[in-house]
XYZ file of C-alpha atoms in Angstrom:
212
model
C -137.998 227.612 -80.505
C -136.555 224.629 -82.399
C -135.228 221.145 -80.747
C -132.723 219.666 -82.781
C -132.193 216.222 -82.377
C -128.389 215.444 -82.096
C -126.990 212.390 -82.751
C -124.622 210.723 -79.525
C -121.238 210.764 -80.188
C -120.715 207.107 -78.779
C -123.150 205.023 -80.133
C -123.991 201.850 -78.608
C -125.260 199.996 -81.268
C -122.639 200.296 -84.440
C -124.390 200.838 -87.826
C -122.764 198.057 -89.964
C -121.822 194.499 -87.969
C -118.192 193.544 -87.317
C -117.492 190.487 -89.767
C -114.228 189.001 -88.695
C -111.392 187.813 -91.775
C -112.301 184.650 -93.397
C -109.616 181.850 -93.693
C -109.199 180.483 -96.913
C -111.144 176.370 -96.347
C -107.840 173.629 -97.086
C -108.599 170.400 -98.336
C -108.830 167.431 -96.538
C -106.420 165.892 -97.892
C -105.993 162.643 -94.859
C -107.006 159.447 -96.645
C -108.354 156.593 -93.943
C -105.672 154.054 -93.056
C -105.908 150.929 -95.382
C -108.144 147.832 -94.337
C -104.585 145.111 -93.825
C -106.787 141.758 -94.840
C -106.905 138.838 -92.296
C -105.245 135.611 -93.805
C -107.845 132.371 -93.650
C -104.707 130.178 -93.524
C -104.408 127.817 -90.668
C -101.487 128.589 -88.403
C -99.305 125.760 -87.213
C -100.899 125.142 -83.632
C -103.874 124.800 -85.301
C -103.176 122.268 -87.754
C -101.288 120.519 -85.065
C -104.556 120.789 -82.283
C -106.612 118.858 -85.858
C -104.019 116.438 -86.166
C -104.748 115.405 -82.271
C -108.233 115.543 -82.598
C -108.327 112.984 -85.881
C -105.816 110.543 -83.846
C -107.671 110.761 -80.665
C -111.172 110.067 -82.143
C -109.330 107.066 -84.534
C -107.665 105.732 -80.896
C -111.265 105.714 -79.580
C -113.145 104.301 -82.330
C -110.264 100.948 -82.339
C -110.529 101.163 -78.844
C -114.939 100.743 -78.935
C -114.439 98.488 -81.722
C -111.830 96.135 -80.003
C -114.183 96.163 -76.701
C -117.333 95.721 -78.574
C -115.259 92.452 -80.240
C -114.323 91.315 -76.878
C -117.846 91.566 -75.396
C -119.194 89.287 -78.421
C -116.190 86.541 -77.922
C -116.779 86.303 -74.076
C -120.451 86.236 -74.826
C -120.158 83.560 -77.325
C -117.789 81.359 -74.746
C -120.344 81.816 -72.048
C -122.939 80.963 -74.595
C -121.084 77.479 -75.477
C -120.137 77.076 -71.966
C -123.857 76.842 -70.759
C -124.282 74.855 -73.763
C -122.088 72.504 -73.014
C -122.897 71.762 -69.514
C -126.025 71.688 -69.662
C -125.829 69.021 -72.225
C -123.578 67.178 -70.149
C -126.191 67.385 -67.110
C -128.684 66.178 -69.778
C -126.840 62.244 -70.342
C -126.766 61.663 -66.734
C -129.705 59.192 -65.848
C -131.904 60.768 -62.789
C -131.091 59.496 -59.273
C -134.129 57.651 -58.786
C -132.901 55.110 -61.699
C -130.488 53.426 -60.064
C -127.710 53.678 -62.370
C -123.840 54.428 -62.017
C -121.459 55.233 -64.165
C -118.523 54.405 -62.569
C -119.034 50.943 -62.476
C -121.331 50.819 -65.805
C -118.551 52.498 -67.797
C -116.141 49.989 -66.785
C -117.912 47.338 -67.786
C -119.013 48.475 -71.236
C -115.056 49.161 -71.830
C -114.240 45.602 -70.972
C -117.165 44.340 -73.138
C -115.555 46.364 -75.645
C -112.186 45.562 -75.479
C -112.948 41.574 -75.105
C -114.673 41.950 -78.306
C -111.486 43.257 -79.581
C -109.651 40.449 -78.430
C -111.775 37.815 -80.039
C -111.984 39.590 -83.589
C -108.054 40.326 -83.360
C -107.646 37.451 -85.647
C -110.327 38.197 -88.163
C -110.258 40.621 -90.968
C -110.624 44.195 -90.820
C -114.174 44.638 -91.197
C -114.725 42.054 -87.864
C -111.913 43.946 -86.160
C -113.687 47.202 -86.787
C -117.418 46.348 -86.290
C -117.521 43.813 -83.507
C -115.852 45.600 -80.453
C -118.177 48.573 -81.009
C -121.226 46.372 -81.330
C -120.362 44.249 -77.910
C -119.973 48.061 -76.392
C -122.670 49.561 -77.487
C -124.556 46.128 -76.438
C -123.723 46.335 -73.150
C -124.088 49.946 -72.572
C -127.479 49.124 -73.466
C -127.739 46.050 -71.324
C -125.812 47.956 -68.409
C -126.697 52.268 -68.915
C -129.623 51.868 -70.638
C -130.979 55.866 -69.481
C -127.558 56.848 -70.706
C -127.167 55.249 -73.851
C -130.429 56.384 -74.866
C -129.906 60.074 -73.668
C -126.678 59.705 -75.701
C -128.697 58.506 -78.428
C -130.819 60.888 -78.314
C -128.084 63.501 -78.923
C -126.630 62.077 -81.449
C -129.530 61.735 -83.479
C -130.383 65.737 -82.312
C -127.238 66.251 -84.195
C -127.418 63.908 -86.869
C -130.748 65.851 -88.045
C -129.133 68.950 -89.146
C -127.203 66.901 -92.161
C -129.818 65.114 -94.411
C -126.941 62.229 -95.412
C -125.762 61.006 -92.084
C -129.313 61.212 -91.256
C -130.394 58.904 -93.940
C -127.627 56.488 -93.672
C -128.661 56.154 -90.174
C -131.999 55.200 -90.739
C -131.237 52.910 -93.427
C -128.222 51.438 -91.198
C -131.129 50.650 -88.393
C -133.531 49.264 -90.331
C -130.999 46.818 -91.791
C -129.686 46.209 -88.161
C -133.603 45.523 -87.219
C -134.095 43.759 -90.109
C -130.898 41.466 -89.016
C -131.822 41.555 -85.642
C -135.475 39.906 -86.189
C -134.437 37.918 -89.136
C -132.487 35.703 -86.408
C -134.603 36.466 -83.291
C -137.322 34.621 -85.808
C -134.372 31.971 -86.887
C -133.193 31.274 -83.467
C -137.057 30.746 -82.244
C -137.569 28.559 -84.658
C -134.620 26.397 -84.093
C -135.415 26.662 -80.618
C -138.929 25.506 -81.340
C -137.450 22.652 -83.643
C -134.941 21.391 -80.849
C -138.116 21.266 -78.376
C -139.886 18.767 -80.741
C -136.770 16.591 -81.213
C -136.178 16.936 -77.454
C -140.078 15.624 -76.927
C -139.712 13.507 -79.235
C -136.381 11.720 -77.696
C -138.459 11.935 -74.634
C -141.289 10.032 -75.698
C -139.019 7.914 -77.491
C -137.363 6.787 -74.344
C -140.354 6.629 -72.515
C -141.816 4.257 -74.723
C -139.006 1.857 -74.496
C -138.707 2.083 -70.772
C -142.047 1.306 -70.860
C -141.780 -1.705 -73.554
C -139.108 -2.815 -71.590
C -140.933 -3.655 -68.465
């Protein structure tokens, strides 16, 4: 006897798949928002923040100058005030010399003005030469530290201009030269007077003696 195979009414597994309706594909049509550009363009505030920074960096470079300027002129005062004393401090004799000049510097004034009394007469040239030579004389014959210490400074100063230097020299020698010519004069006449004087002497002696 034959089996016939029959086929299941309901069939679980369908014989063709289920495709489901296709949708027609659209365009994409959305276009990306446009790139707005960024302007380089400095905005007021910030041209106004440069402004402050180039005046505040001008104020402080007049200000470092100004101080710097300062610094050198209170240096340079110090500098000559130092100077200055110590120069001063210099002329003074020492302690152990014995001199004042109180008293010393009154006298060479007097010296000086008593040669201007004498010469007031004369002619210009006496009138302008002899008071300062009777000074300086007796600042020698009274200060004599000093006057050399002053000197001394002077001719410190006189060194840095060739001229004055030179006319100084030459102005000594001639004074020395002067000065020795009649030392040499006024020892002679000396000298000469001393023989006339022994001789007047000798004279009289003889005639005391004669007379006897």
């Amino acid at each position: 006897m034959r089996k016939h195979d029959r086929k299941p009414i309901y069939d679980d597994t369908p014989s063709t798949p289920y495709a489901p309706p296709s949708t027609p594909s659209v365009p994409d049509t959305t276009t990306p928002p446009p790139r707005t550009s960024i302007s380089t363009s400095p905005t007021p505030t910030d041209r106004l923040a440069a402004q402050i920074k180039r005046t505040r960096l001008f104020l402080h470079a007049q200000a470092v100058t100004a101080e710097n300027k300062t610094n050198d002129l209170m240096s340079r005062f110090l500098h000559l005030e130092s100077s200055f004393t110590s120069t001063i401090a210099s002329l003074a004799p020492p302690k152990e010399s014995g001199e004042h000049l109180l008293p010393g510097g009154i006298y060479v004034l007097v010296a000086a003005m008593a040669g201007s009394i004498v010469t007031r007469n004369r002619n210009i040239l006496l009138r302008a030469t002899v008071p300062a030579a009777v000074g300086i004389g007796a600042a020698y014959a009274v200060l004599p530290l000093t006057t050399r210490n002053v000197g001394n400074l002077v001719w410190s100063y006189e060194e840095r201009y060739p001229v004055i230097r030179d006319n100084h020299l030459r102005l000594r020698n001639q004074i020395s030269h002067v000065w020795q010519t009649g030392k040499a004069h006024s020892q002679m006449g000396l000298a000469m007077a001393e023989d006339k004087v022994e001789g007047v002497r000798e004279a009289v002696e003889e005639w005391v003696r004669k007379g006897k």
